[in-house]
Amino acid sequence: MTQVRDLPGPRGLPLIGHLHRFSSKQFHLALEKWADRYGPLFQIRLGLSRFVVISDQGAIRSILDQRPRGFRRNSVLADRFHELGLKGLFTAEGDQWRQQRRIVVTALSRTRLATFFPKMAATTARLQRRWEALADRGAAVDICHDMTRFTVDVTMQLAFGIDPNTLETPGPVIQQHLGIIGPGLQRRLLALVPYWRLVPLPADRALDRAVKVLEQEVAAVVRATRQRMAAHPQQEPSNFLEAMLRVADHEGSNLTSADLLAYTSQLLLAGEDTTSYTISWIIYYFTQFPDFFQQAQAEVDALMAPAAALDDFQQTSHLPFIDAFSNEAMRLKSVAPALSLQALVNTELLGCFIPKGTRLIVLLRHMATSEEHFADGDYFAPERWLPNQNGEVTQPHHPQAFVPFGAGPRICPGQNLAILEMRSVLAMLCRNFDLELVNPQRQVKEELAVVMRPDHLQVRLKRRSGVPVHSRQRVVA
Ligand code: HEM
């Protein structure tokens, strides 16, 4: 059987391995290029740590399915989060993971989403008013920036029962700090040594400050929730935070206030960047394919007119073209193009012996773009997701190779929430606005900041004629 050290891979340098071959923001692109060259299983070194990189669909699926017993998240990733006080479901293992997973899955269930939908519709209406004001002034919209305002407002309402209304808050909001955490963590994940413990650079101090602000914001939410629960002790928990507080207050619970704060902060982070950057990439593709954008507009007009936005939960599952377009955007611009894991037992992958403790990187996006799984895999073609008149998908198409939310027991528990947010925002956008890139000459590049985002995305919106004018409340841009 092949040993890890015998696997192919690019030539590295002593001590630093391959760290000099890419910038931390472009790590995923380097891995994908090497996968094309060295095949479905190859090795690289990041400093002294050796990683096995996998792009084979069957092997990836088997790894994801064998969690939590066979594989865990990479312990370095967990350490980097935890030393910032960001513990939570994403980096939890063992019993802590089991306990939190149940609570998070219940808090984000479809039943909860159906009840929550009117609040999401109201948050979407705020976004619409914000965009109408910007359109009327002819001002550029920073899409990533506005989408993080939207996702924080939604996640906090659903998971914590608090409405921060950052969409209509003037001046600095929590997102300004959250935006520093992803890039800061990304840099630390690929640092040769944890230098910040001895000599923190200005960027490390900014990262620490951002996490402190997040902690303070979340602490205030936890305090308010405790007070609310104390006033209504008989009421059943209605969201993630209330359920966690119930566990913490249970006699014999070893859940500390610090744990609670950490879990809550990490859930907010997990739901914020991923969804906002996914919606941003979808909007980016709308700017690139005006014909498809018109098709999406026709779909929402037929479904929603004369309303200006989705106002009924049942309507949200009747947007086949927008769903197909979104799938295609997620296939090509997956915000989680790779996952970093670690073997918990000795195992075998594609004929190679993988000893316990081996660090692995699975390339989710690479398998979703390979010709083997999707015909013309590099091309943007939403129709590949739409069945023909006989209900069949006609092009080579391997749905198992498309896992933007991961797979197996640790699949993203926020998937349904994210899809609902996407449908709600995109339907509102298509129904009410036309759009164009502010600077079409400037290429929009991929940038890894734990999740993969557009390095910039500014659009100009124009109100569509013939659509009812939304209430003109004052909105601060
Ligand atoms: C389009 C938006 C999103 C994408 C693309 C996405 C993607 C992912 C991926 C790839 C994973 C890793 C899954 C695995 O290891 O198999 C994950 C895990 C996770 N996601 Fe999401 N996610 C999104 C939205 C959300 C939202 C809205 C929330 C919550 C509010 C959320 C909470 C989590 C949590 C807590 C985990 C860790 C699950 C575990 O380890 O058991 N995500 N997500």
mmCIF file with all atom_site columns, C-alpha atoms in Angstrom, residues 212-394:
data_model
loop_
_atom_site.group_PDB
_atom_site.id
_atom_site.type_symbol
_atom_site.label_atom_id
_atom_site.label_alt_id
_atom_site.label_comp_id
_atom_site.label_asym_id
_atom_site.label_entity_id
_atom_site.label_seq_id
_atom_site.pdbx_PDB_ins_code
_atom_site.Cartn_x
_atom_site.Cartn_y
_atom_site.Cartn_z
_atom_site.occupancy
_atom_site.B_iso_or_equiv
_atom_site.pdbx_formal_charge
_atom_site.auth_seq_id
_atom_site.auth_comp_id
_atom_site.auth_asym_id
_atom_site.auth_atom_id
_atom_site.pdbx_PDB_model_num
ATOM 1   C CA . LYS A 1 212 ? -13.559 41.612 22.081  1.00 0.00 ? 212 LYS A CA 1
ATOM 2   C CA . VAL A 1 213 ? -16.267 43.782 20.497  1.00 0.00 ? 213 VAL A CA 1
ATOM 3   C CA . LEU A 1 214 ? -18.104 40.670 19.278  1.00 0.00 ? 214 LEU A CA 1
ATOM 4   C CA . GLU A 1 215 ? -17.888 39.216 22.792  1.00 0.00 ? 215 GLU A CA 1
ATOM 5   C CA . GLN A 1 216 ? -19.296 42.420 24.315  1.00 0.00 ? 216 GLN A CA 1
ATOM 6   C CA . GLU A 1 217 ? -22.175 42.543 21.840  1.00 0.00 ? 217 GLU A CA 1
ATOM 7   C CA . VAL A 1 218 ? -23.012 38.907 22.429  1.00 0.00 ? 218 VAL A CA 1
ATOM 8   C CA . ALA A 1 219 ? -22.683 39.315 26.231  1.00 0.00 ? 219 ALA A CA 1
ATOM 9   C CA . ALA A 1 220 ? -25.332 42.072 26.100  1.00 0.00 ? 220 ALA A CA 1
ATOM 10  C CA . VAL A 1 221 ? -27.632 39.771 24.113  1.00 0.00 ? 221 VAL A CA 1
ATOM 11  C CA . VAL A 1 222 ? -27.095 36.941 26.621  1.00 0.00 ? 222 VAL A CA 1
ATOM 12  C CA . ARG A 1 223 ? -27.883 39.285 29.548  1.00 0.00 ? 223 ARG A CA 1
ATOM 13  C CA . ALA A 1 224 ? -31.098 40.506 27.886  1.00 0.00 ? 224 ALA A CA 1
ATOM 14  C CA . THR A 1 225 ? -32.157 36.921 27.136  1.00 0.00 ? 225 THR A CA 1
ATOM 15  C CA . ARG A 1 226 ? -31.501 35.834 30.746  1.00 0.00 ? 226 ARG A CA 1
ATOM 16  C CA . GLN A 1 227 ? -33.703 38.691 31.968  1.00 0.00 ? 227 GLN A CA 1
ATOM 17  C CA . ARG A 1 228 ? -36.464 37.795 29.524  1.00 0.00 ? 228 ARG A CA 1
ATOM 18  C CA . MET A 1 229 ? -36.352 34.140 30.573  1.00 0.00 ? 229 MET A CA 1
ATOM 19  C CA . ALA A 1 230 ? -36.366 35.043 34.262  1.00 0.00 ? 230 ALA A CA 1
ATOM 20  C CA . ALA A 1 231 ? -39.550 37.047 33.683  1.00 0.00 ? 231 ALA A CA 1
ATOM 21  C CA . HIS A 1 232 ? -41.238 34.052 31.960  1.00 0.00 ? 232 HIS A CA 1
ATOM 22  C CA . PRO A 1 233 ? -39.762 30.947 33.633  1.00 0.00 ? 233 PRO A CA 1
ATOM 23  C CA . GLN A 1 234 ? -42.447 28.548 32.324  1.00 0.00 ? 234 GLN A CA 1
ATOM 24  C CA . GLN A 1 235 ? -41.990 29.452 28.656  1.00 0.00 ? 235 GLN A CA 1
ATOM 25  C CA . GLU A 1 236 ? -40.377 26.800 26.426  1.00 0.00 ? 236 GLU A CA 1
ATOM 26  C CA . PRO A 1 237 ? -37.095 27.916 24.732  1.00 0.00 ? 237 PRO A CA 1
ATOM 27  C CA . SER A 1 238 ? -37.893 29.368 21.320  1.00 0.00 ? 238 SER A CA 1
ATOM 28  C CA . ASN A 1 239 ? -34.389 29.818 19.926  1.00 0.00 ? 239 ASN A CA 1
ATOM 29  C CA . PHE A 1 240 ? -30.773 28.590 20.141  1.00 0.00 ? 240 PHE A CA 1
ATOM 30  C CA . LEU A 1 241 ? -29.709 30.968 22.882  1.00 0.00 ? 241 LEU A CA 1
ATOM 31  C CA . GLU A 1 242 ? -32.677 30.240 25.146  1.00 0.00 ? 242 GLU A CA 1
ATOM 32  C CA . ALA A 1 243 ? -32.119 26.499 24.682  1.00 0.00 ? 243 ALA A CA 1
ATOM 33  C CA . MET A 1 244 ? -28.404 26.853 25.557  1.00 0.00 ? 244 MET A CA 1
ATOM 34  C CA . LEU A 1 245 ? -29.233 28.963 28.620  1.00 0.00 ? 245 LEU A CA 1
ATOM 35  C CA . ARG A 1 246 ? -31.669 26.280 29.763  1.00 0.00 ? 246 ARG A CA 1
ATOM 36  C CA . VAL A 1 247 ? -28.859 23.687 29.475  1.00 0.00 ? 247 VAL A CA 1
ATOM 37  C CA . ALA A 1 248 ? -26.396 25.980 31.306  1.00 0.00 ? 248 ALA A CA 1
ATOM 38  C CA . ASP A 1 249 ? -28.833 26.599 34.153  1.00 0.00 ? 249 ASP A CA 1
ATOM 39  C CA . HIS A 1 250 ? -29.608 22.911 34.541  1.00 0.00 ? 250 HIS A CA 1
ATOM 40  C CA . GLU A 1 251 ? -28.214 21.450 37.726  1.00 0.00 ? 251 GLU A CA 1
ATOM 41  C CA . GLY A 1 252 ? -24.997 19.547 37.087  1.00 0.00 ? 252 GLY A CA 1
ATOM 42  C CA . SER A 1 253 ? -24.328 21.319 33.782  1.00 0.00 ? 253 SER A CA 1
ATOM 43  C CA . ASN A 1 254 ? -20.664 22.084 33.202  1.00 0.00 ? 254 ASN A CA 1
ATOM 44  C CA . LEU A 1 255 ? -21.461 24.745 30.622  1.00 0.00 ? 255 LEU A CA 1
ATOM 45  C CA . THR A 1 256 ? -19.853 28.002 31.787  1.00 0.00 ? 256 THR A CA 1
ATOM 46  C CA . SER A 1 257 ? -20.881 31.562 30.870  1.00 0.00 ? 257 SER A CA 1
ATOM 47  C CA . ALA A 1 258 ? -17.684 31.813 28.803  1.00 0.00 ? 258 ALA A CA 1
ATOM 48  C CA . ASP A 1 259 ? -18.665 28.667 26.864  1.00 0.00 ? 259 ASP A CA 1
ATOM 49  C CA . LEU A 1 260 ? -22.094 30.087 26.236  1.00 0.00 ? 260 LEU A CA 1
ATOM 50  C CA . LEU A 1 261 ? -20.645 33.315 24.935  1.00 0.00 ? 261 LEU A CA 1
ATOM 51  C CA . ALA A 1 262 ? -18.203 31.438 22.718  1.00 0.00 ? 262 ALA A CA 1
ATOM 52  C CA . TYR A 1 263 ? -20.864 29.114 21.255  1.00 0.00 ? 263 TYR A CA 1
ATOM 53  C CA . THR A 1 264 ? -23.166 32.027 20.501  1.00 0.00 ? 264 THR A CA 1
ATOM 54  C CA . SER A 1 265 ? -20.413 34.100 18.859  1.00 0.00 ? 265 SER A CA 1
ATOM 55  C CA . GLN A 1 266 ? -19.316 31.203 16.657  1.00 0.00 ? 266 GLN A CA 1
ATOM 56  C CA . LEU A 1 267 ? -22.863 30.499 15.483  1.00 0.00 ? 267 LEU A CA 1
ATOM 57  C CA . LEU A 1 268 ? -23.244 34.131 14.476  1.00 0.00 ? 268 LEU A CA 1
ATOM 58  C CA . LEU A 1 269 ? -19.958 33.982 12.544  1.00 0.00 ? 269 LEU A CA 1
ATOM 59  C CA . ALA A 1 270 ? -20.889 30.652 10.883  1.00 0.00 ? 270 ALA A CA 1
ATOM 60  C CA . GLY A 1 271 ? -24.182 32.047 9.603   1.00 0.00 ? 271 GLY A CA 1
ATOM 61  C CA . GLU A 1 272 ? -23.033 35.514 8.618   1.00 0.00 ? 272 GLU A CA 1
ATOM 62  C CA . ASP A 1 273 ? -20.137 35.466 6.141   1.00 0.00 ? 273 ASP A CA 1
ATOM 63  C CA . THR A 1 274 ? -21.099 32.216 4.407   1.00 0.00 ? 274 THR A CA 1
ATOM 64  C CA . THR A 1 275 ? -24.584 33.371 3.452   1.00 0.00 ? 275 THR A CA 1
ATOM 65  C CA . SER A 1 276 ? -23.727 36.979 2.703   1.00 0.00 ? 276 SER A CA 1
ATOM 66  C CA . TYR A 1 277 ? -20.850 36.067 0.379   1.00 0.00 ? 277 TYR A CA 1
ATOM 67  C CA . THR A 1 278 ? -22.902 33.342 -1.328  1.00 0.00 ? 278 THR A CA 1
ATOM 68  C CA . ILE A 1 279 ? -25.641 35.875 -2.123  1.00 0.00 ? 279 ILE A CA 1
ATOM 69  C CA . SER A 1 280 ? -22.945 38.346 -3.238  1.00 0.00 ? 280 SER A CA 1
ATOM 70  C CA . TRP A 1 281 ? -21.526 35.824 -5.711  1.00 0.00 ? 281 TRP A CA 1
ATOM 71  C CA . ILE A 1 282 ? -25.011 35.113 -7.083  1.00 0.00 ? 282 ILE A CA 1
ATOM 72  C CA . ILE A 1 283 ? -25.565 38.851 -7.612  1.00 0.00 ? 283 ILE A CA 1
ATOM 73  C CA . TYR A 1 284 ? -22.155 39.023 -9.280  1.00 0.00 ? 284 TYR A CA 1
ATOM 74  C CA . TYR A 1 285 ? -23.324 36.412 -11.814 1.00 0.00 ? 285 TYR A CA 1
ATOM 75  C CA . PHE A 1 286 ? -26.542 38.399 -12.394 1.00 0.00 ? 286 PHE A CA 1
ATOM 76  C CA . THR A 1 287 ? -24.338 41.281 -13.522 1.00 0.00 ? 287 THR A CA 1
ATOM 77  C CA . GLN A 1 288 ? -22.441 38.960 -15.868 1.00 0.00 ? 288 GLN A CA 1
ATOM 78  C CA . PHE A 1 289 ? -25.482 37.362 -17.520 1.00 0.00 ? 289 PHE A CA 1
ATOM 79  C CA . PRO A 1 290 ? -28.196 39.998 -18.194 1.00 0.00 ? 290 PRO A CA 1
ATOM 80  C CA . ASP A 1 291 ? -30.342 37.508 -20.156 1.00 0.00 ? 291 ASP A CA 1
ATOM 81  C CA . PHE A 1 292 ? -30.478 35.147 -17.208 1.00 0.00 ? 292 PHE A CA 1
ATOM 82  C CA . PHE A 1 293 ? -31.224 38.080 -14.937 1.00 0.00 ? 293 PHE A CA 1
ATOM 83  C CA . GLN A 1 294 ? -34.251 38.933 -17.096 1.00 0.00 ? 294 GLN A CA 1
ATOM 84  C CA . GLN A 1 295 ? -35.347 35.305 -16.937 1.00 0.00 ? 295 GLN A CA 1
ATOM 85  C CA . ALA A 1 296 ? -35.153 35.467 -13.128 1.00 0.00 ? 296 ALA A CA 1
ATOM 86  C CA . GLN A 1 297 ? -37.135 38.724 -13.190 1.00 0.00 ? 297 GLN A CA 1
ATOM 87  C CA . ALA A 1 298 ? -39.825 37.088 -15.336 1.00 0.00 ? 298 ALA A CA 1
ATOM 88  C CA . GLU A 1 299 ? -40.022 34.195 -12.875 1.00 0.00 ? 299 GLU A CA 1
ATOM 89  C CA . VAL A 1 300 ? -40.586 36.425 -9.841  1.00 0.00 ? 300 VAL A CA 1
ATOM 90  C CA . ASP A 1 301 ? -42.996 38.718 -11.718 1.00 0.00 ? 301 ASP A CA 1
ATOM 91  C CA . ALA A 1 302 ? -45.162 35.702 -12.601 1.00 0.00 ? 302 ALA A CA 1
ATOM 92  C CA . LEU A 1 303 ? -45.047 34.395 -9.032  1.00 0.00 ? 303 LEU A CA 1
ATOM 93  C CA . MET A 1 304 ? -45.333 37.564 -6.990  1.00 0.00 ? 304 MET A CA 1
ATOM 94  C CA . ALA A 1 305 ? -46.993 40.385 -8.894  1.00 0.00 ? 305 ALA A CA 1
ATOM 95  C CA . PRO A 1 306 ? -48.441 42.698 -7.760  1.00 0.00 ? 306 PRO A CA 1
ATOM 96  C CA . ALA A 1 307 ? -46.480 42.240 -4.474  1.00 0.00 ? 307 ALA A CA 1
ATOM 97  C CA . ALA A 1 308 ? -42.962 43.722 -4.246  1.00 0.00 ? 308 ALA A CA 1
ATOM 98  C CA . ALA A 1 309 ? -41.395 40.809 -2.353  1.00 0.00 ? 309 ALA A CA 1
ATOM 99  C CA . LEU A 1 310 ? -42.093 37.265 -1.142  1.00 0.00 ? 310 LEU A CA 1
ATOM 100 C CA . ASP A 1 311 ? -44.631 37.496 1.646   1.00 0.00 ? 311 ASP A CA 1
ATOM 101 C CA . ASP A 1 312 ? -45.720 33.891 1.973   1.00 0.00 ? 312 ASP A CA 1
ATOM 102 C CA . PHE A 1 313 ? -43.440 31.038 3.090   1.00 0.00 ? 313 PHE A CA 1
ATOM 103 C CA . GLN A 1 314 ? -45.088 28.619 0.612   1.00 0.00 ? 314 GLN A CA 1
ATOM 104 C CA . GLN A 1 315 ? -44.081 30.859 -2.322  1.00 0.00 ? 315 GLN A CA 1
ATOM 105 C CA . THR A 1 316 ? -40.389 30.461 -1.496  1.00 0.00 ? 316 THR A CA 1
ATOM 106 C CA . SER A 1 317 ? -40.197 26.949 -2.944  1.00 0.00 ? 317 SER A CA 1
ATOM 107 C CA . HIS A 1 318 ? -41.589 28.037 -6.343  1.00 0.00 ? 318 HIS A CA 1
ATOM 108 C CA . LEU A 1 319 ? -38.521 29.693 -7.818  1.00 0.00 ? 319 LEU A CA 1
ATOM 109 C CA . PRO A 1 320 ? -36.976 26.924 -9.982  1.00 0.00 ? 320 PRO A CA 1
ATOM 110 C CA . PHE A 1 321 ? -34.917 29.246 -12.177 1.00 0.00 ? 321 PHE A CA 1
ATOM 111 C CA . ILE A 1 322 ? -33.558 31.304 -9.285  1.00 0.00 ? 322 ILE A CA 1
ATOM 112 C CA . ASP A 1 323 ? -32.703 28.065 -7.471  1.00 0.00 ? 323 ASP A CA 1
ATOM 113 C CA . ALA A 1 324 ? -30.931 26.698 -10.566 1.00 0.00 ? 324 ALA A CA 1
ATOM 114 C CA . PHE A 1 325 ? -29.036 29.982 -11.002 1.00 0.00 ? 325 PHE A CA 1
ATOM 115 C CA . SER A 1 326 ? -28.046 29.953 -7.320  1.00 0.00 ? 326 SER A CA 1
ATOM 116 C CA . ASN A 1 327 ? -26.861 26.335 -7.502  1.00 0.00 ? 327 ASN A CA 1
ATOM 117 C CA . GLU A 1 328 ? -24.705 27.155 -10.477 1.00 0.00 ? 328 GLU A CA 1
ATOM 118 C CA . ALA A 1 329 ? -23.203 30.172 -8.680  1.00 0.00 ? 329 ALA A CA 1
ATOM 119 C CA . MET A 1 330 ? -22.508 28.028 -5.589  1.00 0.00 ? 330 MET A CA 1
ATOM 120 C CA . ARG A 1 331 ? -20.954 25.307 -7.762  1.00 0.00 ? 331 ARG A CA 1
ATOM 121 C CA . LEU A 1 332 ? -18.482 27.719 -9.363  1.00 0.00 ? 332 LEU A CA 1
ATOM 122 C CA . LYS A 1 333 ? -18.000 30.126 -6.447  1.00 0.00 ? 333 LYS A CA 1
ATOM 123 C CA . SER A 1 334 ? -18.413 27.906 -3.427  1.00 0.00 ? 334 SER A CA 1
ATOM 124 C CA . VAL A 1 335 ? -17.690 29.996 -0.327  1.00 0.00 ? 335 VAL A CA 1
ATOM 125 C CA . ALA A 1 336 ? -16.270 26.820 1.259   1.00 0.00 ? 336 ALA A CA 1
ATOM 126 C CA . PRO A 1 337 ? -14.070 25.490 -1.560  1.00 0.00 ? 337 PRO A CA 1
ATOM 127 C CA . ALA A 1 338 ? -12.125 23.233 0.830   1.00 0.00 ? 338 ALA A CA 1
ATOM 128 C CA . LEU A 1 339 ? -12.430 21.690 4.312   1.00 0.00 ? 339 LEU A CA 1
ATOM 129 C CA . SER A 1 340 ? -9.520  20.857 6.581   1.00 0.00 ? 340 SER A CA 1
ATOM 130 C CA . LEU A 1 341 ? -9.878  17.625 8.580   1.00 0.00 ? 341 LEU A CA 1
ATOM 131 C CA . GLN A 1 342 ? -7.817  15.089 10.507  1.00 0.00 ? 342 GLN A CA 1
ATOM 132 C CA . ALA A 1 343 ? -7.922  11.275 10.732  1.00 0.00 ? 343 ALA A CA 1
ATOM 133 C CA . LEU A 1 344 ? -8.912  9.925  14.159  1.00 0.00 ? 344 LEU A CA 1
ATOM 134 C CA . VAL A 1 345 ? -8.029  6.307  13.294  1.00 0.00 ? 345 VAL A CA 1
ATOM 135 C CA . ASN A 1 346 ? -5.642  4.516  10.909  1.00 0.00 ? 346 ASN A CA 1
ATOM 136 C CA . THR A 1 347 ? -7.416  4.212  7.579   1.00 0.00 ? 347 THR A CA 1
ATOM 137 C CA . GLU A 1 348 ? -6.944  3.800  3.830   1.00 0.00 ? 348 GLU A CA 1
ATOM 138 C CA . LEU A 1 349 ? -7.830  6.197  1.018   1.00 0.00 ? 349 LEU A CA 1
ATOM 139 C CA . LEU A 1 350 ? -7.465  5.343  -2.675  1.00 0.00 ? 350 LEU A CA 1
ATOM 140 C CA . GLY A 1 351 ? -4.850  2.708  -1.888  1.00 0.00 ? 351 GLY A CA 1
ATOM 141 C CA . CYS A 1 352 ? -2.822  4.933  0.446   1.00 0.00 ? 352 CYS A CA 1
ATOM 142 C CA . PHE A 1 353 ? -2.322  4.156  4.144   1.00 0.00 ? 353 PHE A CA 1
ATOM 143 C CA . ILE A 1 354 ? -3.467  7.180  6.215   1.00 0.00 ? 354 ILE A CA 1
ATOM 144 C CA . PRO A 1 355 ? -2.141  6.965  9.788   1.00 0.00 ? 355 PRO A CA 1
ATOM 145 C CA . LYS A 1 356 ? -4.212  8.304  12.700  1.00 0.00 ? 356 LYS A CA 1
ATOM 146 C CA . GLY A 1 357 ? -3.531  12.040 13.143  1.00 0.00 ? 357 GLY A CA 1
ATOM 147 C CA . THR A 1 358 ? -2.899  12.735 9.426   1.00 0.00 ? 358 THR A CA 1
ATOM 148 C CA . ARG A 1 359 ? -4.154  16.164 8.374   1.00 0.00 ? 359 ARG A CA 1
ATOM 149 C CA . LEU A 1 360 ? -6.304  16.242 5.258   1.00 0.00 ? 360 LEU A CA 1
ATOM 150 C CA . ILE A 1 361 ? -7.753  18.870 2.949   1.00 0.00 ? 361 ILE A CA 1
ATOM 151 C CA . VAL A 1 362 ? -10.798 17.901 0.913   1.00 0.00 ? 362 VAL A CA 1
ATOM 152 C CA . LEU A 1 363 ? -11.389 19.985 -2.219  1.00 0.00 ? 363 LEU A CA 1
ATOM 153 C CA . LEU A 1 364 ? -15.162 20.403 -2.412  1.00 0.00 ? 364 LEU A CA 1
ATOM 154 C CA . ARG A 1 365 ? -15.251 22.892 -5.259  1.00 0.00 ? 365 ARG A CA 1
ATOM 155 C CA . HIS A 1 366 ? -12.724 21.020 -7.393  1.00 0.00 ? 366 HIS A CA 1
ATOM 156 C CA . MET A 1 367 ? -14.959 17.952 -7.624  1.00 0.00 ? 367 MET A CA 1
ATOM 157 C CA . ALA A 1 368 ? -17.975 20.137 -8.471  1.00 0.00 ? 368 ALA A CA 1
ATOM 158 C CA . THR A 1 369 ? -16.191 21.685 -11.450 1.00 0.00 ? 369 THR A CA 1
ATOM 159 C CA . SER A 1 370 ? -14.475 18.588 -12.880 1.00 0.00 ? 370 SER A CA 1
ATOM 160 C CA . GLU A 1 371 ? -15.545 17.334 -16.319 1.00 0.00 ? 371 GLU A CA 1
ATOM 161 C CA . GLU A 1 372 ? -16.023 13.894 -14.823 1.00 0.00 ? 372 GLU A CA 1
ATOM 162 C CA . HIS A 1 373 ? -18.997 15.146 -12.807 1.00 0.00 ? 373 HIS A CA 1
ATOM 163 C CA . PHE A 1 374 ? -20.386 18.115 -14.755 1.00 0.00 ? 374 PHE A CA 1
ATOM 164 C CA . ALA A 1 375 ? -20.224 18.564 -18.531 1.00 0.00 ? 375 ALA A CA 1
ATOM 165 C CA . ASP A 1 376 ? -18.325 21.767 -19.392 1.00 0.00 ? 376 ASP A CA 1
ATOM 166 C CA . GLY A 1 377 ? -17.677 22.068 -15.674 1.00 0.00 ? 377 GLY A CA 1
ATOM 167 C CA . ASP A 1 378 ? -16.041 25.495 -15.909 1.00 0.00 ? 378 ASP A CA 1
ATOM 168 C CA . TYR A 1 379 ? -19.032 27.069 -17.674 1.00 0.00 ? 379 TYR A CA 1
ATOM 169 C CA . PHE A 1 380 ? -21.838 28.912 -15.970 1.00 0.00 ? 380 PHE A CA 1
ATOM 170 C CA . ALA A 1 381 ? -24.966 27.091 -17.138 1.00 0.00 ? 381 ALA A CA 1
ATOM 171 C CA . PRO A 1 382 ? -27.999 27.277 -14.821 1.00 0.00 ? 382 PRO A CA 1
ATOM 172 C CA . GLU A 1 383 ? -30.001 25.131 -17.243 1.00 0.00 ? 383 GLU A CA 1
ATOM 173 C CA . ARG A 1 384 ? -27.930 22.122 -16.166 1.00 0.00 ? 384 ARG A CA 1
ATOM 174 C CA . TRP A 1 385 ? -30.021 22.109 -12.957 1.00 0.00 ? 385 TRP A CA 1
ATOM 175 C CA . LEU A 1 386 ? -33.387 22.309 -14.741 1.00 0.00 ? 386 LEU A CA 1
ATOM 176 C CA . PRO A 1 387 ? -35.114 19.069 -15.792 1.00 0.00 ? 387 PRO A CA 1
ATOM 177 C CA . ASN A 1 388 ? -36.473 18.750 -19.332 1.00 0.00 ? 388 ASN A CA 1
ATOM 178 C CA . GLN A 1 389 ? -40.153 18.085 -20.116 1.00 0.00 ? 389 GLN A CA 1
ATOM 179 C CA . ASN A 1 390 ? -39.740 14.433 -19.054 1.00 0.00 ? 390 ASN A CA 1
ATOM 180 C CA . GLY A 1 391 ? -38.367 15.519 -15.705 1.00 0.00 ? 391 GLY A CA 1
ATOM 181 C CA . GLU A 1 392 ? -34.820 14.415 -16.587 1.00 0.00 ? 392 GLU A CA 1
ATOM 182 C CA . VAL A 1 393 ? -31.557 16.298 -16.285 1.00 0.00 ? 393 VAL A CA 1
ATOM 183 C CA . THR A 1 394 ? -29.951 15.783 -19.668 1.00 0.00 ? 394 THR A CA 1
#
